[in-house]
Tab-separated table of C-alpha atoms and ligand atoms in Angstrom:
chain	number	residue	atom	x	y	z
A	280	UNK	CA	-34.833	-25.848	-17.195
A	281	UNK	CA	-35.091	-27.119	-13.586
A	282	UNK	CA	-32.699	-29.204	-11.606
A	283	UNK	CA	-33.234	-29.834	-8.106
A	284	UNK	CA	-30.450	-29.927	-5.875
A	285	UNK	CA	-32.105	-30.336	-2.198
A	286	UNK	CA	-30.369	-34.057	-1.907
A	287	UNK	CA	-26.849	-32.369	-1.788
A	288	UNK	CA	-25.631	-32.313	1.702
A	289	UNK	CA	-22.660	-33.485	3.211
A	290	UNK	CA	-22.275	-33.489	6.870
A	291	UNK	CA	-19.121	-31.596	8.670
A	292	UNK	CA	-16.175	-33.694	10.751
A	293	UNK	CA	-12.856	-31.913	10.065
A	294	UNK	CA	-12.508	-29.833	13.266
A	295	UNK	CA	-13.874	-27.091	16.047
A	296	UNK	CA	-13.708	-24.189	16.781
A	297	UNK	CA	-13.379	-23.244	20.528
A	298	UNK	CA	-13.511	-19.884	21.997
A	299	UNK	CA	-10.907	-21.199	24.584
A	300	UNK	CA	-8.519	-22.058	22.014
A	301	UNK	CA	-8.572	-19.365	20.134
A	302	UNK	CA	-6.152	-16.064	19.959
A	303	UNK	CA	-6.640	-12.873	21.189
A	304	UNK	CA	-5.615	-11.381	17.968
A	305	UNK	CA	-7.761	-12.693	14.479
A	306	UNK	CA	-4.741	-11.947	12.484
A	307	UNK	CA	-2.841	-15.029	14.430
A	308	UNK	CA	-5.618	-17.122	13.252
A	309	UNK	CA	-5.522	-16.866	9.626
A	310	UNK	CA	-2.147	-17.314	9.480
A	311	UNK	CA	-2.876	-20.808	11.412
A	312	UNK	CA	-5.460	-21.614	9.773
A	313	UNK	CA	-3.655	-20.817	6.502
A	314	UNK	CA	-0.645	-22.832	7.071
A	315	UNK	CA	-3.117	-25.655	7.879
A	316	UNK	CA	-4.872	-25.762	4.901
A	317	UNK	CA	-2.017	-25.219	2.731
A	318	UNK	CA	0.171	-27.919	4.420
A	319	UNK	CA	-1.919	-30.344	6.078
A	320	UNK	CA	-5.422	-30.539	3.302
A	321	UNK	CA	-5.633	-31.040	-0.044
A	322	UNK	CA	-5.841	-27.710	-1.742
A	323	UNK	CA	-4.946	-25.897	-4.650
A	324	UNK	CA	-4.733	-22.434	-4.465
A	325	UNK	CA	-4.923	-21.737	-0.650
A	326	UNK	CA	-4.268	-18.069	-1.318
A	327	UNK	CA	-7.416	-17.611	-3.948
A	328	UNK	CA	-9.913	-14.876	-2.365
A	329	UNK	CA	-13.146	-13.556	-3.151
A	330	UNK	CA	-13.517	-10.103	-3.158
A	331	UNK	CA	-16.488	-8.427	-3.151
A	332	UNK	CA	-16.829	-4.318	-3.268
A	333	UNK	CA	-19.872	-2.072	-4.073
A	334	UNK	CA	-19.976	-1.072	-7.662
A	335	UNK	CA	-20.874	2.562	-8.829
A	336	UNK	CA	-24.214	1.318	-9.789
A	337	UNK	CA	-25.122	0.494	-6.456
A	338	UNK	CA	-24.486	-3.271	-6.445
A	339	UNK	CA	-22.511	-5.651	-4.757
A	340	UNK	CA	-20.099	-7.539	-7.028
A	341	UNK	CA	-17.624	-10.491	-6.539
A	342	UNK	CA	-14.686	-11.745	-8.448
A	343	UNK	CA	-11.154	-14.003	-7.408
A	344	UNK	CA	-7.954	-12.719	-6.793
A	345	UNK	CA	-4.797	-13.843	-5.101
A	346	UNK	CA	-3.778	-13.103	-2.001
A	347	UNK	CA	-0.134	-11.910	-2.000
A	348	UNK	CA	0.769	-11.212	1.370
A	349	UNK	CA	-0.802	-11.595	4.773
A	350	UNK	CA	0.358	-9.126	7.764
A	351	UNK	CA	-0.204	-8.007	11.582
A	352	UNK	CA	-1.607	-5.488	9.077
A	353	UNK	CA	-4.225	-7.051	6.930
A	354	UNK	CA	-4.155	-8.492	3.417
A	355	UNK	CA	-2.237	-7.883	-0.046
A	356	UNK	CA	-3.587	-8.087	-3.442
A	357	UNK	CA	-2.343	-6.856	-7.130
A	358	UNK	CA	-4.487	-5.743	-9.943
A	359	UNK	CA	-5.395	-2.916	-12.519
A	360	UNK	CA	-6.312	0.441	-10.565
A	361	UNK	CA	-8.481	1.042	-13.141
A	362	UNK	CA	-10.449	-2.066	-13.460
A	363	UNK	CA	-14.258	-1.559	-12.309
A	364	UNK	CA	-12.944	-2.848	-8.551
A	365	UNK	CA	-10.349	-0.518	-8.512
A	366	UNK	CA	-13.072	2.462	-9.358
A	367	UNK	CA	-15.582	0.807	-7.080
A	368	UNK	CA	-12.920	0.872	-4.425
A	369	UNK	CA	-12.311	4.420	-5.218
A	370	UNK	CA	-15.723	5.361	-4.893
A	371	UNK	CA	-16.071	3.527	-1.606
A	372	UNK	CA	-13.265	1.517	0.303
A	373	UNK	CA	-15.127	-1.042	2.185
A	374	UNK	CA	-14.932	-4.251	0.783
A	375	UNK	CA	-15.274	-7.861	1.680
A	376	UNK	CA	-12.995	-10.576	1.352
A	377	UNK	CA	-13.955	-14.721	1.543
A	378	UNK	CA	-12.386	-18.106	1.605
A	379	UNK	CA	-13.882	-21.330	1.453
A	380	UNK	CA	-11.482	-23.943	2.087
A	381	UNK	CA	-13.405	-26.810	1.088
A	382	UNK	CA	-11.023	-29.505	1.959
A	383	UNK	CA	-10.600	-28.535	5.388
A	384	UNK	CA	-14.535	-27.304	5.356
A	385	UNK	CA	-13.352	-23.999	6.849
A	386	UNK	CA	-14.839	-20.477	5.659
A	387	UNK	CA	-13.479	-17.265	6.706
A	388	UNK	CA	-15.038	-13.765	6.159
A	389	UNK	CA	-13.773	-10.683	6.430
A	390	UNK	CA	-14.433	-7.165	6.436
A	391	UNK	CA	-12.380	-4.183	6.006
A	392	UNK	CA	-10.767	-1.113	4.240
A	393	UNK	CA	-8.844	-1.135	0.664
A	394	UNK	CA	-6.260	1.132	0.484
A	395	UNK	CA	-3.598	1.108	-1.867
A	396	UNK	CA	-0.117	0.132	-0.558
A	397	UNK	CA	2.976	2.234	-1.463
A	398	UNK	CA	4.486	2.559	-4.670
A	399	UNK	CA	7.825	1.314	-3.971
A	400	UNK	CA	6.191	-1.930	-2.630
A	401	UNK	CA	3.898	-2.752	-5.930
A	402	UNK	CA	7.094	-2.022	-7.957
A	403	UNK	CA	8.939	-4.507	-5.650
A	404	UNK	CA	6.139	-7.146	-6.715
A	405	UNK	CA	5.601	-6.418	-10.290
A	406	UNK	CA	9.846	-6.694	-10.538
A	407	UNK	CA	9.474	-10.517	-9.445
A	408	UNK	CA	6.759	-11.302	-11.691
A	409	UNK	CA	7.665	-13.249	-14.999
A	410	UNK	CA	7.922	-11.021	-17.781
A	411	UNK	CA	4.633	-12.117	-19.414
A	412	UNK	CA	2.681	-11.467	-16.928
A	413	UNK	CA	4.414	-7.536	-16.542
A	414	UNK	CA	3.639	-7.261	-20.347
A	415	UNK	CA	0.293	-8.689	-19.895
A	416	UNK	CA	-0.562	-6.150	-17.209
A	417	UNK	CA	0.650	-3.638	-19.151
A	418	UNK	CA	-1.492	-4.534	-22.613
A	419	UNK	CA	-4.651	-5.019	-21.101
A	420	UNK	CA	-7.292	-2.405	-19.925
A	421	UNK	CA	-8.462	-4.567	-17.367
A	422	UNK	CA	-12.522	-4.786	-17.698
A	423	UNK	CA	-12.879	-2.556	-20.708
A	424	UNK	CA	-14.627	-4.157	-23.705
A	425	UNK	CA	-12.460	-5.629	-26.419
A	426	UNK	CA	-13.134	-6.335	-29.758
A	427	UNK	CA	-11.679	-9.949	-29.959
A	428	UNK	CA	-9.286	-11.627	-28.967
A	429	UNK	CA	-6.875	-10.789	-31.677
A	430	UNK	CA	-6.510	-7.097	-30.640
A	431	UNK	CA	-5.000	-8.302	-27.189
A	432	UNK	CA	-2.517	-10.590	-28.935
A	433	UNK	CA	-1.401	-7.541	-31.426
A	434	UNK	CA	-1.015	-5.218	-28.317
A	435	UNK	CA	0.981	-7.883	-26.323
A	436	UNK	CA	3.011	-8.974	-29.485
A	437	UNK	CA	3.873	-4.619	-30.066
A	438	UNK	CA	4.843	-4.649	-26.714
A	439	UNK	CA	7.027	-7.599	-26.729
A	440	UNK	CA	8.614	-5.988	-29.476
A	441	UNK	CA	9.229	-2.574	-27.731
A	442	UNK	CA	10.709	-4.012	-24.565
A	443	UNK	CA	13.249	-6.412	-26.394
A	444	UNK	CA	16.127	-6.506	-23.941
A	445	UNK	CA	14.815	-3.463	-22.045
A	446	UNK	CA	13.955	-3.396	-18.520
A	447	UNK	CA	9.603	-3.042	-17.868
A	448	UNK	CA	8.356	-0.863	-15.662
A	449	UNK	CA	5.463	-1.297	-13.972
A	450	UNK	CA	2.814	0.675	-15.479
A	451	UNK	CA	1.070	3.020	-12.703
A	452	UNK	CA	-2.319	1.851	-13.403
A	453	UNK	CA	-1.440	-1.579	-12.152
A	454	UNK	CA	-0.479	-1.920	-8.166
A	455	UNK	CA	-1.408	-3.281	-4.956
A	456	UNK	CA	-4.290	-3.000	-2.559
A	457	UNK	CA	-4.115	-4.013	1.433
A	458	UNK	CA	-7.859	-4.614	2.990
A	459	UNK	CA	-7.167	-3.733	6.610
A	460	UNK	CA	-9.929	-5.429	8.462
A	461	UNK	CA	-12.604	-4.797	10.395
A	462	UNK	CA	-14.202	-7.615	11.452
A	463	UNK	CA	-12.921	-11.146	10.749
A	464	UNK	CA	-15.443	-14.380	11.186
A	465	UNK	CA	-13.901	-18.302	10.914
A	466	UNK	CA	-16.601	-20.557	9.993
A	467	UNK	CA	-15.908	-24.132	10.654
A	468	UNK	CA	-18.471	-26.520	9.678
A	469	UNK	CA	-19.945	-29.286	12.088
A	470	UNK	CA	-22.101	-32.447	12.357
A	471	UNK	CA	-25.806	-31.738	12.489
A	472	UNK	CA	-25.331	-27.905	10.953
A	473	UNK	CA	-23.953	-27.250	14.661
A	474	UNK	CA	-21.468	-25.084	12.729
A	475	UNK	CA	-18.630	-23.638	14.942
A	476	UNK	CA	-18.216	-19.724	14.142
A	477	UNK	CA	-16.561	-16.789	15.973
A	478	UNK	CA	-16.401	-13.235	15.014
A	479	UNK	CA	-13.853	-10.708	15.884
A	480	UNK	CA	-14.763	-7.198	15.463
A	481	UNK	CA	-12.334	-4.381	15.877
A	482	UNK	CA	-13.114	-2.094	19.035
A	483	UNK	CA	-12.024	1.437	18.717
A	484	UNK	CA	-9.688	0.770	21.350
A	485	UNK	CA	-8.147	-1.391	19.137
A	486	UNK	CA	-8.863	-4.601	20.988
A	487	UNK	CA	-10.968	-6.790	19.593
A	488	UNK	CA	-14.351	-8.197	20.677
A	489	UNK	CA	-14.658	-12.181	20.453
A	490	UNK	CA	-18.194	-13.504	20.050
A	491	UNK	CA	-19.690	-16.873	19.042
A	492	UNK	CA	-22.605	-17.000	16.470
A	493	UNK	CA	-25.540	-19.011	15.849
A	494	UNK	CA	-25.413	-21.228	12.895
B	544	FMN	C1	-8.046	-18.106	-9.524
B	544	FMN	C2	-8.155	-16.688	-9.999
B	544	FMN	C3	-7.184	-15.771	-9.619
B	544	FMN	C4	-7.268	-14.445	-10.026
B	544	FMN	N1	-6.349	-13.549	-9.551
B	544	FMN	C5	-6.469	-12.234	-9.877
B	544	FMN	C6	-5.611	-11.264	-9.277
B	544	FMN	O1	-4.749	-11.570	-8.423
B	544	FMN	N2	-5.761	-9.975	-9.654
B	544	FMN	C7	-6.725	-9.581	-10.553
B	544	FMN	O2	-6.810	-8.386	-10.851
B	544	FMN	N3	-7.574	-10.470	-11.097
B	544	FMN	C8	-7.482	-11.792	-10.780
B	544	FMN	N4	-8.361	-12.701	-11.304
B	544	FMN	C9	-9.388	-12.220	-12.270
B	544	FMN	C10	-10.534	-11.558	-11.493
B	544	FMN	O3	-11.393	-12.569	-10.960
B	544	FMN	C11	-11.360	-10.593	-12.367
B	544	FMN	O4	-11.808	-11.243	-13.539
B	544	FMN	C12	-10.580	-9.358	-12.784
B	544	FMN	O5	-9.794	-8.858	-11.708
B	544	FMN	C13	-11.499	-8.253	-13.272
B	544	FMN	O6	-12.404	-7.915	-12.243
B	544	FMN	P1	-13.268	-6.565	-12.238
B	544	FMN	O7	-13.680	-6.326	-13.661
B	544	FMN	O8	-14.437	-6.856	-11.350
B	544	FMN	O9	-12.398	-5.470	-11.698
B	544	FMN	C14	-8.324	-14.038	-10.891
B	544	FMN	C15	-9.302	-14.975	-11.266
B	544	FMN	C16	-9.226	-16.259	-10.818
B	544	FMN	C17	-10.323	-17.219	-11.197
Protein backbone atom coordinates (compact mmCIF):
# COMPACT_ATOMS: atom_id res chain seq x y z
CA UNK A 1 0.00 0.00 0.00
CA UNK A 2 1.37 3.52 -0.67
CA UNK A 3 -0.32 6.84 -0.41
CA UNK A 4 1.52 9.90 -0.80
CA UNK A 5 0.71 12.73 1.23
CA UNK A 6 3.52 15.49 0.29
CA UNK A 7 0.56 17.86 -1.31
CA UNK A 8 -0.91 18.38 2.27
CA UNK A 9 0.08 21.70 3.54
CA UNK A 10 -1.78 24.43 4.80
CA UNK A 11 -0.17 27.66 5.50
CA UNK A 12 -0.42 29.40 9.20
CA UNK A 13 -2.45 32.99 9.82
CA UNK A 14 -4.15 32.72 13.24
CA UNK A 15 -1.67 34.67 15.41
CA UNK A 16 2.11 35.44 16.90
CA UNK A 17 3.88 34.89 19.26
CA UNK A 18 6.07 37.78 20.64
CA UNK A 19 8.65 37.57 23.24
CA UNK A 20 7.52 41.15 24.28
CA UNK A 21 4.12 40.09 24.89
CA UNK A 22 4.58 37.35 26.63
CA UNK A 23 4.55 36.58 30.66
CA UNK A 24 7.16 36.13 32.87
CA UNK A 25 5.58 33.09 34.25
CA UNK A 26 4.57 30.00 31.44
CA UNK A 27 1.87 28.95 33.73
CA UNK A 28 -0.03 32.51 32.92
CA UNK A 29 0.18 31.51 29.40
CA UNK A 30 -1.61 28.35 29.20
CA UNK A 31 -4.23 29.49 31.06
CA UNK A 32 -4.54 32.37 28.22
CA UNK A 33 -4.04 30.49 25.73
CA UNK A 34 -6.54 27.96 27.10
CA UNK A 35 -9.35 30.25 27.64
CA UNK A 36 -8.70 31.34 24.02
CA UNK A 37 -9.09 28.29 22.42
CA UNK A 38 -11.88 27.14 24.43
CA UNK A 39 -13.90 30.41 24.06
CA UNK A 40 -12.88 32.17 21.09
CA UNK A 41 -12.01 28.77 18.31
CA UNK A 42 -13.84 26.08 17.38
CA UNK A 43 -12.85 23.17 19.52
CA UNK A 44 -14.02 20.22 21.10
CA UNK A 45 -12.28 18.99 23.84
CA UNK A 46 -9.83 21.87 24.71
CA UNK A 47 -8.72 19.97 27.79
CA UNK A 48 -7.68 16.54 25.74
CA UNK A 49 -3.75 15.93 26.33
CA UNK A 50 -1.26 13.67 25.10
CA UNK A 51 0.78 12.10 27.43
CA UNK A 52 3.68 10.45 26.73
CA UNK A 53 5.98 8.51 29.56
CA UNK A 54 8.81 5.90 29.13
CA UNK A 55 7.55 2.40 29.37
CA UNK A 56 9.45 -0.40 31.35
CA UNK A 57 10.59 -1.76 28.11
CA UNK A 58 12.50 1.12 27.31
CA UNK A 59 10.13 2.92 24.92
CA UNK A 60 8.41 5.99 24.65
CA UNK A 61 4.62 5.63 24.55
CA UNK A 62 1.65 8.08 24.03
CA UNK A 63 -1.99 7.92 24.79
CA UNK A 64 -5.04 10.89 25.55
CA UNK A 65 -6.25 11.89 28.68
CA UNK A 66 -8.12 14.81 30.12
CA UNK A 67 -6.84 17.45 31.72
CA UNK A 68 -8.72 18.12 35.00
CA UNK A 69 -7.24 20.97 36.53
CA UNK A 70 -4.61 23.52 35.63
CA UNK A 71 -2.59 25.39 38.60
CA UNK A 72 0.33 27.98 39.53
CA UNK A 73 1.31 24.34 40.18
CA UNK A 74 1.19 22.34 37.03
CA UNK A 75 -1.41 19.99 35.58
CA UNK A 76 -4.19 17.41 36.86
CA UNK A 77 -5.12 14.18 35.41
CA UNK A 78 -7.23 10.93 36.69
CA UNK A 79 -6.63 7.39 35.77
CA UNK A 80 -5.87 3.72 36.96
CA UNK A 81 -2.51 3.67 39.10
CA UNK A 82 -2.04 0.54 37.81
CA UNK A 83 -2.46 0.95 34.16
CA UNK A 84 1.00 0.49 32.19
CA UNK A 85 1.37 4.65 32.55
CA UNK A 86 0.82 4.53 35.99
CA UNK A 87 3.79 1.68 36.32
CA UNK A 88 5.82 3.51 33.72
CA UNK A 89 5.40 6.59 35.84
CA UNK A 90 6.41 4.62 38.79
CA UNK A 91 9.39 3.40 37.29
CA UNK A 92 10.37 6.86 36.10
CA UNK A 93 8.40 10.22 36.68
CA UNK A 94 9.31 12.30 33.78
CA UNK A 95 6.80 12.52 31.35
CA UNK A 96 5.63 14.70 28.54
CA UNK A 97 2.50 16.29 27.97
CA UNK A 98 1.11 17.89 24.28
CA UNK A 99 -1.68 19.87 22.79
CA UNK A 100 -2.41 20.62 19.39
CA UNK A 101 -5.07 23.03 19.10
CA UNK A 102 -5.76 22.77 15.58
CA UNK A 103 -8.33 25.41 15.24
CA UNK A 104 -6.36 28.04 16.66
CA UNK A 105 -3.04 26.24 14.99
CA UNK A 106 -1.37 26.50 18.42
CA UNK A 107 0.85 23.53 19.92
CA UNK A 108 2.12 23.50 23.33
CA UNK A 109 4.72 21.06 24.85
CA UNK A 110 5.58 20.40 28.01
CA UNK A 111 7.86 18.71 30.20
CA UNK A 112 7.78 17.74 33.71
CA UNK A 113 7.35 15.47 36.84
CA UNK A 114 4.19 13.06 37.65
CA UNK A 115 3.50 12.77 41.01
CA UNK A 116 0.46 11.64 42.44
CA UNK A 117 -1.76 14.27 44.16
CA UNK A 118 -3.25 13.61 47.64
CA UNK A 119 -5.77 11.23 48.48
CA UNK A 120 -8.33 13.42 49.83
CA UNK A 121 -8.21 15.40 46.51
CA UNK A 122 -8.76 12.21 43.98
CA UNK A 123 -11.61 11.21 46.37
CA UNK A 124 -12.97 14.80 46.02
CA UNK A 125 -12.97 14.11 42.08
CA UNK A 126 -14.06 10.60 41.83
CA UNK A 127 -17.24 11.86 44.38
CA UNK A 128 -18.40 14.28 41.42
CA UNK A 129 -18.10 11.84 38.78
CA UNK A 130 -21.43 10.14 37.52
CA UNK A 131 -21.88 6.92 39.01
CA UNK A 132 -21.04 4.95 35.83
CA UNK A 133 -18.09 6.16 35.34
CA UNK A 134 -17.04 5.39 39.45
CA UNK A 135 -18.33 1.79 38.68
CA UNK A 136 -16.54 1.71 35.48
CA UNK A 137 -13.26 2.64 37.14
CA UNK A 138 -13.79 0.33 39.57
CA UNK A 139 -14.57 -2.92 37.07
CA UNK A 140 -11.88 -2.44 34.83
CA UNK A 141 -8.12 -3.39 35.19
CA UNK A 142 -7.12 -0.68 33.12
CA UNK A 143 -4.63 -2.17 30.26
CA UNK A 144 -4.78 -5.78 31.32
CA UNK A 145 -5.95 -8.20 28.61
CA UNK A 146 -9.59 -9.19 28.60
CA UNK A 147 -11.21 -11.95 27.22
CA UNK A 148 -14.18 -10.13 25.46
CA UNK A 149 -16.18 -7.82 25.90
CA UNK A 150 -18.79 -9.70 27.77
CA UNK A 151 -16.59 -10.26 30.89
CA UNK A 152 -16.47 -6.34 31.40
CA UNK A 153 -20.25 -6.06 31.11
CA UNK A 154 -20.72 -9.11 33.81
CA UNK A 155 -18.19 -7.32 36.18
CA UNK A 156 -19.90 -3.87 35.74
CA UNK A 157 -23.48 -5.44 35.87
CA UNK A 158 -22.12 -7.50 39.61
CA UNK A 159 -21.07 -4.33 40.64
CA UNK A 160 -24.10 -2.40 39.87
CA UNK A 161 -25.77 -4.90 41.77
CA UNK A 162 -23.52 -4.66 44.93
CA UNK A 163 -23.65 -0.90 45.22
CA UNK A 164 -27.57 -0.63 44.87
CA UNK A 165 -28.33 2.41 46.99
CA UNK A 166 -24.88 2.32 48.63
CA UNK A 167 -22.45 5.01 48.55
CA UNK A 168 -18.95 4.02 46.04
CA UNK A 169 -15.84 4.58 47.12
CA UNK A 170 -13.21 5.27 45.11
CA UNK A 171 -11.16 2.32 44.65
CA UNK A 172 -7.32 3.13 45.60
CA UNK A 173 -5.97 1.94 42.42
CA UNK A 174 -7.70 4.73 40.59
CA UNK A 175 -6.48 8.56 41.46
CA UNK A 176 -4.90 11.57 40.23
CA UNK A 177 -1.55 12.56 38.85
CA UNK A 178 -0.14 16.43 38.70
CA UNK A 179 2.91 16.81 35.98
CA UNK A 180 4.75 19.73 37.54
CA UNK A 181 6.72 21.14 34.69
CA UNK A 182 9.87 21.66 33.65
CA UNK A 183 10.05 23.23 30.63
CA UNK A 184 6.98 24.53 28.75
CA UNK A 185 7.26 25.46 24.74
CA UNK A 186 4.04 27.37 22.80
CA UNK A 187 4.24 26.68 19.24
CA UNK A 188 2.26 28.96 17.11
CA UNK A 189 2.28 28.32 13.53
CA UNK A 190 3.09 31.06 10.80
CA UNK A 191 3.07 31.93 7.06
CA UNK A 192 6.04 30.56 5.18
CA UNK A 193 6.91 27.80 8.16
CA UNK A 194 8.21 31.11 10.00
CA UNK A 195 6.64 29.35 13.01
CA UNK A 196 6.58 31.53 16.22
CA UNK A 197 7.91 29.33 19.31
CA UNK A 198 9.24 30.18 22.80
CA UNK A 199 10.48 27.92 25.44
CA UNK A 200 10.49 28.41 29.10
CA UNK A 201 12.71 26.28 31.07
CA UNK A 202 12.72 26.22 34.81
CA UNK A 203 16.06 27.69 36.39
CA UNK A 204 16.98 26.28 39.69
CA UNK A 205 16.39 29.54 41.05
CA UNK A 206 13.08 29.07 40.18
CA UNK A 207 12.86 31.76 37.55
CA UNK A 208 12.45 30.83 34.36
CA UNK A 209 14.59 31.26 31.23
CA UNK A 210 12.63 32.65 28.04
CA UNK A 211 14.15 31.73 24.68
CA UNK A 212 12.92 31.82 21.07
CA UNK A 213 13.52 28.76 18.74
CA UNK A 214 14.17 28.14 15.25
CA UNK A 215 11.42 26.61 13.31
C1 LIG B 1 -10.38 11.81 24.27
C2 LIG B 1 -9.81 10.78 25.20
C3 LIG B 1 -9.81 11.02 26.57
C4 LIG B 1 -9.27 10.09 27.45
N1 LIG B 1 -9.19 10.41 28.78
C5 LIG B 1 -8.60 9.54 29.64
C6 LIG B 1 -8.38 9.92 31.00
O1 LIG B 1 -8.69 11.05 31.44
N2 LIG B 1 -7.80 9.01 31.81
C7 LIG B 1 -7.40 7.77 31.36
O2 LIG B 1 -6.88 6.99 32.16
N3 LIG B 1 -7.56 7.41 30.08
C8 LIG B 1 -8.14 8.27 29.19
N4 LIG B 1 -8.28 7.92 27.87
C9 LIG B 1 -7.83 6.57 27.44
C10 LIG B 1 -6.30 6.59 27.28
O3 LIG B 1 -5.96 7.19 26.03
C11 LIG B 1 -5.69 5.17 27.35
O4 LIG B 1 -6.32 4.31 26.43
C12 LIG B 1 -5.80 4.55 28.73
O5 LIG B 1 -5.52 5.50 29.75
C13 LIG B 1 -4.85 3.38 28.89
O6 LIG B 1 -3.52 3.82 28.67
P1 LIG B 1 -2.23 2.98 29.11
O7 LIG B 1 -2.56 1.54 28.85
O8 LIG B 1 -1.12 3.48 28.24
O9 LIG B 1 -1.98 3.25 30.57
C14 LIG B 1 -8.79 8.85 26.95
C15 LIG B 1 -8.79 8.61 25.57
C16 LIG B 1 -9.28 9.56 24.72
C17 LIG B 1 -9.22 9.29 23.23
Amino acid sequence: MEKDLGNYRKSYEKGELLLKNVPENPLELFRDWFIEVDTLFDTEETNAMNISTIGLDGYPRNRVVLLKKYTYEGFIFFTNYNSEKGKAINANPNVCLSFFWQSAERQIIIKGKAEKIPENLSDGYFESRPRGSQLGAMVSTQSDVVLNREELEAGLQALEAQYENKEIERPKHWGGYMVRPVELEFWQGRPNRLHDRIRYQLQEDYNWKIERLAP
